[in-house]
Amino acid sequence: MKSAILLALVVIVTHGQAAKLPESFPLCKRKDPNLDNCLRNAIEKSIRELKPGLPSLQMLPLDPLDITQITIRDGINRPVNIKLDLNNAVAKGLSGVNIFTVRADIDKGTISADGVLPFATLESDYEMDGRFLVLPIKGKGKSKLTFTGMNATINLESKIETKNGKGYWNVDKLVLVIKEMDNFQINFENLFNGDKALGDNTNKILNENWRDFWKELKPAFEETFGQVFLHLSRLIFSKVPLNDIFLE
C-alpha cells in the first residue's frame, strides 16, 4: 500500500523562552522507583487536559481533531484494489484513551506506551473508486468510520539537546502501531450516485468483512496519527525543559 497524507497544523511551533506546563499537569520524579506507573497516570491525565488545546503552548484542540486529508492507494492483484480519499476529516474520542503500561528511559530519551481507545469516530467527505473482494465500489459524499476497542502502542525516541543552559528532548521519531481492534464500522453515503439498494448492500458487506477492509486502511491511519502525535510531542518537549517535566 502507498499512502499520502496531508495534515492540518495541529500545533504551531514557537521559538523563544522556555514554556511551562499548566499546574494541572501531573509530574513525575525521574528517580522514582515506580516511575513507569507514575508516567502511566500522568500521560493519561495529560491527554485529558489536552482535549480543548493548550493556549500556553499554542496547541490546538486534540479532541475533536481536524485532519485535512488521508489518501489511501492499493495495488492491483489484491482482494482490495481501491482509491480512497478522506477529506476535511474530524476525529472524535482520542482524549478517551486508557493507558495500560509505560516503559521509559529518561537518560536514553525513550518512552513506550500501551493503551486502548474505547471508542472513536472519524467523519469526513470521501471519494472512492475500486474493488473490495469481488465487489466494485464507487462513490462520493459523506462518510463515518467508527472504531471500538482499538489497542495500540506508541514508541517515542529523542535526543537531549541544550538550549540556554537547559536540557530539552529533541523528539526525532515516533511510531504508532495499531495492534488489534474489537470492531470497525463503516458508513459511506451516496455510493453509486445515490443508488440506495446498492449503497446499503455495499455498506453491509464492508461491515460484515470489516477486518479485511481495515487491514488495507491500517497503514495509512498509523502513519497519519503517528505524525499527529509526533507534532504534539515535539511541541511540548521542545518548549518545556526536561527538569520541568521529569523532576529531580
mmCIF file of C-alpha atoms in Angstrom:
data_model
loop_
_atom_site.group_PDB
_atom_site.id
_atom_site.type_symbol
_atom_site.label_atom_id
_atom_site.label_comp_id
_atom_site.label_asym_id
_atom_site.label_seq_id
_atom_site.Cartn_x
_atom_site.Cartn_y
_atom_site.Cartn_z
ATOM 1 C CA MET A 1 0.000 0.000 0.000
ATOM 2 C CA LYS A 2 1.065 3.531 -0.673
ATOM 3 C CA SER A 3 -0.400 6.377 1.290
ATOM 4 C CA ALA A 4 -0.036 10.124 1.040
ATOM 5 C CA ILE A 5 -1.120 12.264 3.945
ATOM 6 C CA LEU A 6 -1.832 15.973 4.349
ATOM 7 C CA LEU A 7 -2.308 17.035 7.958
ATOM 8 C CA ALA A 8 -3.896 20.167 9.298
ATOM 9 C CA LEU A 9 -1.438 22.058 11.501
ATOM 10 C CA VAL A 10 -2.280 20.605 14.869
ATOM 11 C CA VAL A 11 0.362 22.704 16.576
ATOM 12 C CA ILE A 12 2.225 25.914 15.922
ATOM 13 C CA VAL A 13 5.909 25.635 16.806
ATOM 14 C CA THR A 14 7.134 28.732 18.537
ATOM 15 C CA HIS A 15 10.587 29.949 19.447
ATOM 16 C CA GLY A 16 11.882 31.960 22.353
ATOM 17 C CA GLN A 17 11.953 31.495 26.089
ATOM 18 C CA ALA A 18 11.109 28.239 27.798
ATOM 19 C CA ALA A 19 7.449 27.477 28.433
ATOM 20 C CA LYS A 20 5.830 25.885 31.450
ATOM 21 C CA LEU A 21 3.233 23.153 31.675
ATOM 22 C CA PRO A 22 -0.048 24.067 33.361
ATOM 23 C CA GLU A 23 -0.144 23.391 37.096
ATOM 24 C CA SER A 24 -2.893 20.849 36.474
ATOM 25 C CA PHE A 25 -0.459 18.581 34.595
ATOM 26 C CA PRO A 26 0.828 15.779 36.863
ATOM 27 C CA LEU A 27 4.616 15.444 37.074
ATOM 28 C CA CYS A 28 6.909 12.547 37.985
ATOM 29 C CA LYS A 29 10.335 12.331 39.605
ATOM 30 C CA ARG A 30 12.912 10.719 37.351
ATOM 31 C CA LYS A 31 14.385 8.698 40.240
ATOM 32 C CA ASP A 32 11.005 7.427 41.417
ATOM 33 C CA PRO A 33 11.266 3.604 41.713
ATOM 34 C CA ASN A 34 7.719 3.482 40.341
ATOM 35 C CA LEU A 35 8.428 5.927 37.517
ATOM 36 C CA ASP A 36 6.701 3.879 34.816
ATOM 37 C CA ASN A 37 3.469 3.686 36.800
ATOM 38 C CA CYS A 38 3.660 7.393 37.644
ATOM 39 C CA LEU A 39 4.105 8.207 33.963
ATOM 40 C CA ARG A 40 1.184 5.963 33.028
ATOM 41 C CA ASN A 41 -1.134 8.024 35.220
ATOM 42 C CA ALA A 42 0.476 11.315 34.217
ATOM 43 C CA ILE A 43 0.244 10.673 30.471
ATOM 44 C CA GLU A 44 -3.371 9.566 30.661
ATOM 45 C CA LYS A 45 -4.396 12.634 32.681
ATOM 46 C CA SER A 46 -2.353 14.970 30.458
ATOM 47 C CA ILE A 47 -4.147 13.689 27.368
ATOM 48 C CA ARG A 48 -7.472 14.576 29.021
ATOM 49 C CA GLU A 49 -6.075 18.044 29.765
ATOM 50 C CA LEU A 50 -5.096 18.481 26.112
ATOM 51 C CA LYS A 51 -8.636 17.868 24.847
ATOM 52 C CA PRO A 52 -9.507 21.575 24.424
ATOM 53 C CA GLY A 53 -5.969 22.535 23.373
ATOM 54 C CA LEU A 54 -3.208 24.266 25.300
ATOM 55 C CA PRO A 55 -3.049 28.033 24.655
ATOM 56 C CA SER A 56 0.194 28.454 26.638
ATOM 57 C CA LEU A 57 1.943 26.297 24.041
ATOM 58 C CA GLN A 58 -0.275 27.488 21.170
ATOM 59 C CA MET A 59 -1.640 23.959 20.781
ATOM 60 C CA LEU A 60 -4.969 23.500 19.019
ATOM 61 C CA PRO A 61 -7.648 21.074 20.341
ATOM 62 C CA LEU A 62 -6.847 17.372 20.414
ATOM 63 C CA ASP A 63 -10.477 16.293 20.588
ATOM 64 C CA PRO A 64 -12.115 16.918 18.190
ATOM 65 C CA LEU A 65 -9.055 16.828 15.937
ATOM 66 C CA ASP A 66 -9.112 18.234 12.402
ATOM 67 C CA ILE A 67 -7.211 16.362 9.683
ATOM 68 C CA THR A 68 -7.064 17.801 6.192
ATOM 69 C CA GLN A 69 -6.760 14.590 4.184
ATOM 70 C CA ILE A 70 -5.998 10.888 4.363
ATOM 71 C CA THR A 71 -5.301 9.270 0.995
ATOM 72 C CA ILE A 72 -5.193 5.504 0.543
ATOM 73 C CA ARG A 73 -3.976 3.648 -2.532
ATOM 74 C CA ASP A 74 -3.839 -0.114 -3.098
ATOM 75 C CA GLY A 75 -2.066 -2.044 -5.785
ATOM 76 C CA ILE A 76 -3.541 -4.421 -8.328
ATOM 77 C CA ASN A 77 -3.993 -8.181 -7.922
ATOM 78 C CA ARG A 78 -5.138 -7.863 -4.309
ATOM 79 C CA PRO A 79 -8.516 -8.543 -2.679
ATOM 80 C CA VAL A 80 -8.790 -4.799 -2.124
ATOM 81 C CA ASN A 81 -7.853 -2.532 -5.019
ATOM 82 C CA ILE A 82 -9.082 0.860 -4.045
ATOM 83 C CA LYS A 83 -8.517 4.583 -4.214
ATOM 84 C CA LEU A 84 -9.988 6.307 -1.156
ATOM 85 C CA ASP A 85 -9.666 9.972 -0.213
ATOM 86 C CA LEU A 86 -10.949 11.157 3.158
ATOM 87 C CA ASN A 87 -11.097 14.959 3.137
ATOM 88 C CA ASN A 88 -11.926 17.516 5.853
ATOM 89 C CA ALA A 89 -11.843 14.729 8.426
ATOM 90 C CA VAL A 90 -12.743 15.246 12.078
ATOM 91 C CA ALA A 91 -11.666 12.665 14.661
ATOM 92 C CA LYS A 92 -13.567 12.470 17.947
ATOM 93 C CA GLY A 93 -12.770 10.418 21.034
ATOM 94 C CA LEU A 94 -8.953 10.469 21.066
ATOM 95 C CA SER A 95 -8.850 12.017 24.539
ATOM 96 C CA GLY A 96 -10.637 8.970 25.952
ATOM 97 C CA VAL A 97 -7.613 6.680 25.593
ATOM 98 C CA ASN A 98 -6.733 4.489 28.581
ATOM 99 C CA ILE A 99 -3.013 3.844 29.160
ATOM 100 C CA PHE A 100 -2.125 0.335 30.377
ATOM 101 C CA THR A 101 1.663 0.343 30.648
ATOM 102 C CA VAL A 102 4.567 2.721 30.130
ATOM 103 C CA ARG A 103 8.260 1.889 29.734
ATOM 104 C CA ALA A 104 10.600 4.864 29.979
ATOM 105 C CA ASP A 105 14.335 5.509 29.992
ATOM 106 C CA ILE A 106 14.772 9.225 30.616
ATOM 107 C CA ASP A 107 18.542 9.216 30.079
ATOM 108 C CA LYS A 108 18.175 7.458 26.714
ATOM 109 C CA GLY A 109 15.227 9.621 25.714
ATOM 110 C CA THR A 110 12.751 6.806 25.089
ATOM 111 C CA ILE A 111 9.149 6.195 26.115
ATOM 112 C CA SER A 112 6.838 3.391 25.035
ATOM 113 C CA ALA A 113 3.171 3.331 25.984
ATOM 114 C CA ASP A 114 0.448 0.726 25.507
ATOM 115 C CA GLY A 115 -3.196 1.704 25.606
ATOM 116 C CA VAL A 116 -6.707 1.196 24.341
ATOM 117 C CA LEU A 117 -9.047 3.692 22.712
ATOM 118 C CA PRO A 118 -12.523 2.543 23.783
ATOM 119 C CA PHE A 119 -14.490 4.451 21.155
ATOM 120 C CA ALA A 120 -13.699 6.964 18.419
ATOM 121 C CA THR A 121 -15.192 8.227 15.180
ATOM 122 C CA LEU A 122 -13.838 9.808 12.016
ATOM 123 C CA GLU A 123 -16.301 11.801 9.924
ATOM 124 C CA SER A 124 -15.240 13.190 6.552
ATOM 125 C CA ASP A 125 -16.021 13.875 2.938
ATOM 126 C CA TYR A 126 -14.934 10.900 0.869
ATOM 127 C CA GLU A 127 -14.267 9.919 -2.719
ATOM 128 C CA MET A 128 -13.744 6.249 -3.514
ATOM 129 C CA ASP A 129 -13.259 4.080 -6.569
ATOM 130 C CA GLY A 130 -12.073 0.493 -6.737
ATOM 131 C CA ARG A 131 -12.904 -3.048 -5.704
ATOM 132 C CA PHE A 132 -13.345 -4.904 -2.414
ATOM 133 C CA LEU A 133 -13.174 -8.696 -2.793
ATOM 134 C CA VAL A 134 -15.309 -9.132 -5.962
ATOM 135 C CA LEU A 135 -17.432 -6.063 -5.258
ATOM 136 C CA PRO A 136 -16.922 -2.834 -7.239
ATOM 137 C CA ILE A 137 -17.121 0.272 -5.049
ATOM 138 C CA LYS A 138 -17.613 3.814 -6.269
ATOM 139 C CA GLY A 139 -18.977 6.907 -4.546
ATOM 140 C CA LYS A 140 -18.533 10.441 -3.331
ATOM 141 C CA GLY A 141 -20.175 12.030 -0.313
ATOM 142 C CA LYS A 142 -20.135 11.893 3.478
ATOM 143 C CA SER A 143 -18.586 9.055 5.457
ATOM 144 C CA LYS A 144 -18.362 7.951 9.051
ATOM 145 C CA LEU A 145 -15.881 5.399 10.408
ATOM 146 C CA THR A 146 -16.399 4.076 13.942
ATOM 147 C CA PHE A 147 -13.612 2.408 15.939
ATOM 148 C CA THR A 148 -14.243 0.315 19.041
ATOM 149 C CA GLY A 149 -11.621 -1.156 21.366
ATOM 150 C CA MET A 150 -8.514 -0.109 19.456
ATOM 151 C CA ASN A 151 -5.334 -1.412 21.117
ATOM 152 C CA ALA A 152 -2.147 0.412 20.171
ATOM 153 C CA THR A 153 1.458 1.089 21.160
ATOM 154 C CA ILE A 154 3.430 4.293 20.751
ATOM 155 C CA ASN A 155 7.237 4.276 20.728
ATOM 156 C CA LEU A 156 8.997 7.628 21.104
ATOM 157 C CA GLU A 157 12.716 8.266 20.635
ATOM 158 C CA SER A 158 14.525 11.528 21.295
ATOM 159 C CA LYS A 159 17.931 13.093 21.832
ATOM 160 C CA ILE A 160 18.895 15.519 24.552
ATOM 161 C CA GLU A 161 19.971 18.983 23.447
ATOM 162 C CA THR A 162 20.924 22.042 25.476
ATOM 163 C CA LYS A 163 19.384 25.480 24.921
ATOM 164 C CA ASN A 164 20.208 28.458 27.128
ATOM 165 C CA GLY A 165 21.798 26.134 29.654
ATOM 166 C CA LYS A 166 18.754 23.876 29.949
ATOM 167 C CA GLY A 167 18.230 20.345 28.643
ATOM 168 C CA TYR A 168 15.385 19.515 26.250
ATOM 169 C CA TRP A 169 14.255 16.432 24.406
ATOM 170 C CA ASN A 170 14.513 16.706 20.636
ATOM 171 C CA VAL A 171 11.958 14.097 19.545
ATOM 172 C CA ASP A 172 13.126 12.631 16.244
ATOM 173 C CA LYS A 173 10.965 9.529 15.944
ATOM 174 C CA LEU A 174 7.521 8.368 16.985
ATOM 175 C CA VAL A 175 5.950 5.159 15.723
ATOM 176 C CA LEU A 176 2.304 4.214 16.240
ATOM 177 C CA VAL A 177 1.398 0.543 15.956
ATOM 178 C CA ILE A 178 -2.293 -0.402 15.994
ATOM 179 C CA LYS A 179 -2.307 -3.991 17.196
ATOM 180 C CA GLU A 180 -5.938 -5.001 17.195
ATOM 181 C CA MET A 181 -9.481 -3.712 17.314
ATOM 182 C CA ASP A 182 -12.740 -5.089 18.660
ATOM 183 C CA ASN A 183 -14.855 -3.619 15.878
ATOM 184 C CA PHE A 184 -14.721 -1.238 12.923
ATOM 185 C CA GLN A 185 -17.919 0.001 11.314
ATOM 186 C CA ILE A 186 -18.272 1.942 8.087
ATOM 187 C CA ASN A 187 -20.938 4.103 6.505
ATOM 188 C CA PHE A 188 -20.379 5.678 3.082
ATOM 189 C CA GLU A 189 -23.273 7.819 1.873
ATOM 190 C CA ASN A 190 -24.145 8.316 -1.785
ATOM 191 C CA LEU A 191 -22.458 5.197 -3.138
ATOM 192 C CA PHE A 192 -23.118 4.545 -6.831
ATOM 193 C CA ASN A 193 -24.609 8.023 -7.370
ATOM 194 C CA GLY A 194 -27.131 7.566 -4.590
ATOM 195 C CA ASP A 195 -28.462 4.105 -5.538
ATOM 196 C CA LYS A 196 -29.859 3.208 -2.104
ATOM 197 C CA ALA A 197 -30.138 -0.545 -2.669
ATOM 198 C CA LEU A 198 -26.575 -0.862 -3.973
ATOM 199 C CA GLY A 199 -25.250 1.527 -1.341
ATOM 200 C CA ASP A 200 -26.914 -0.245 1.580
ATOM 201 C CA ASN A 201 -25.721 -3.629 0.337
ATOM 202 C CA THR A 202 -22.147 -2.382 -0.120
ATOM 203 C CA ASN A 203 -22.003 -0.892 3.371
ATOM 204 C CA LYS A 204 -23.418 -4.147 4.746
ATOM 205 C CA ILE A 205 -20.727 -6.225 3.017
ATOM 206 C CA LEU A 206 -17.958 -3.865 4.187
ATOM 207 C CA ASN A 207 -19.160 -4.089 7.778
ATOM 208 C CA GLU A 208 -19.518 -7.861 7.668
ATOM 209 C CA ASN A 209 -15.938 -8.110 6.364
ATOM 210 C CA TRP A 210 -14.506 -5.174 8.285
ATOM 211 C CA ARG A 211 -11.291 -6.946 9.250
ATOM 212 C CA ASP A 212 -10.266 -7.327 5.596
ATOM 213 C CA PHE A 213 -11.181 -3.731 4.819
ATOM 214 C CA TRP A 214 -9.444 -2.371 7.926
ATOM 215 C CA LYS A 215 -6.264 -4.288 7.046
ATOM 216 C CA GLU A 216 -5.915 -2.131 3.947
ATOM 217 C CA LEU A 217 -6.627 1.144 5.749
ATOM 218 C CA LYS A 218 -4.460 0.448 8.807
ATOM 219 C CA PRO A 219 -1.016 1.574 7.492
ATOM 220 C CA ALA A 220 -2.346 4.970 6.408
ATOM 221 C CA PHE A 221 -4.054 5.518 9.758
ATOM 222 C CA GLU A 222 -0.905 4.530 11.664
ATOM 223 C CA GLU A 223 1.140 6.990 9.628
ATOM 224 C CA THR A 224 -1.389 9.812 9.853
ATOM 225 C CA PHE A 225 -1.971 9.715 13.584
ATOM 226 C CA GLY A 226 1.673 8.862 14.263
ATOM 227 C CA GLN A 227 2.554 12.169 12.615
ATOM 228 C CA VAL A 228 -0.059 13.997 14.682
ATOM 229 C CA PHE A 229 1.376 12.628 17.941
ATOM 230 C CA LEU A 230 4.910 13.364 16.760
ATOM 231 C CA HIS A 231 3.969 17.034 16.265
ATOM 232 C CA LEU A 232 2.381 17.193 19.708
ATOM 233 C CA SER A 233 5.397 15.576 21.374
ATOM 234 C CA ARG A 234 7.845 17.839 19.600
ATOM 235 C CA LEU A 235 5.976 20.938 20.644
ATOM 236 C CA ILE A 236 5.882 20.048 24.330
ATOM 237 C CA PHE A 237 9.419 18.700 24.634
ATOM 238 C CA SER A 238 10.983 21.450 22.507
ATOM 239 C CA LYS A 239 9.439 24.177 24.674
ATOM 240 C CA VAL A 240 9.450 22.724 28.200
ATOM 241 C CA PRO A 241 12.815 21.907 29.864
ATOM 242 C CA LEU A 242 13.322 18.294 30.905
ATOM 243 C CA ASN A 243 13.780 19.235 34.552
ATOM 244 C CA ASP A 244 10.303 20.812 34.472
ATOM 245 C CA ILE A 245 8.778 17.581 33.115
ATOM 246 C CA PHE A 246 10.810 14.927 34.927
ATOM 247 C CA LEU A 247 11.579 16.345 38.350
ATOM 248 C CA GLU A 248 14.838 15.718 40.199
#
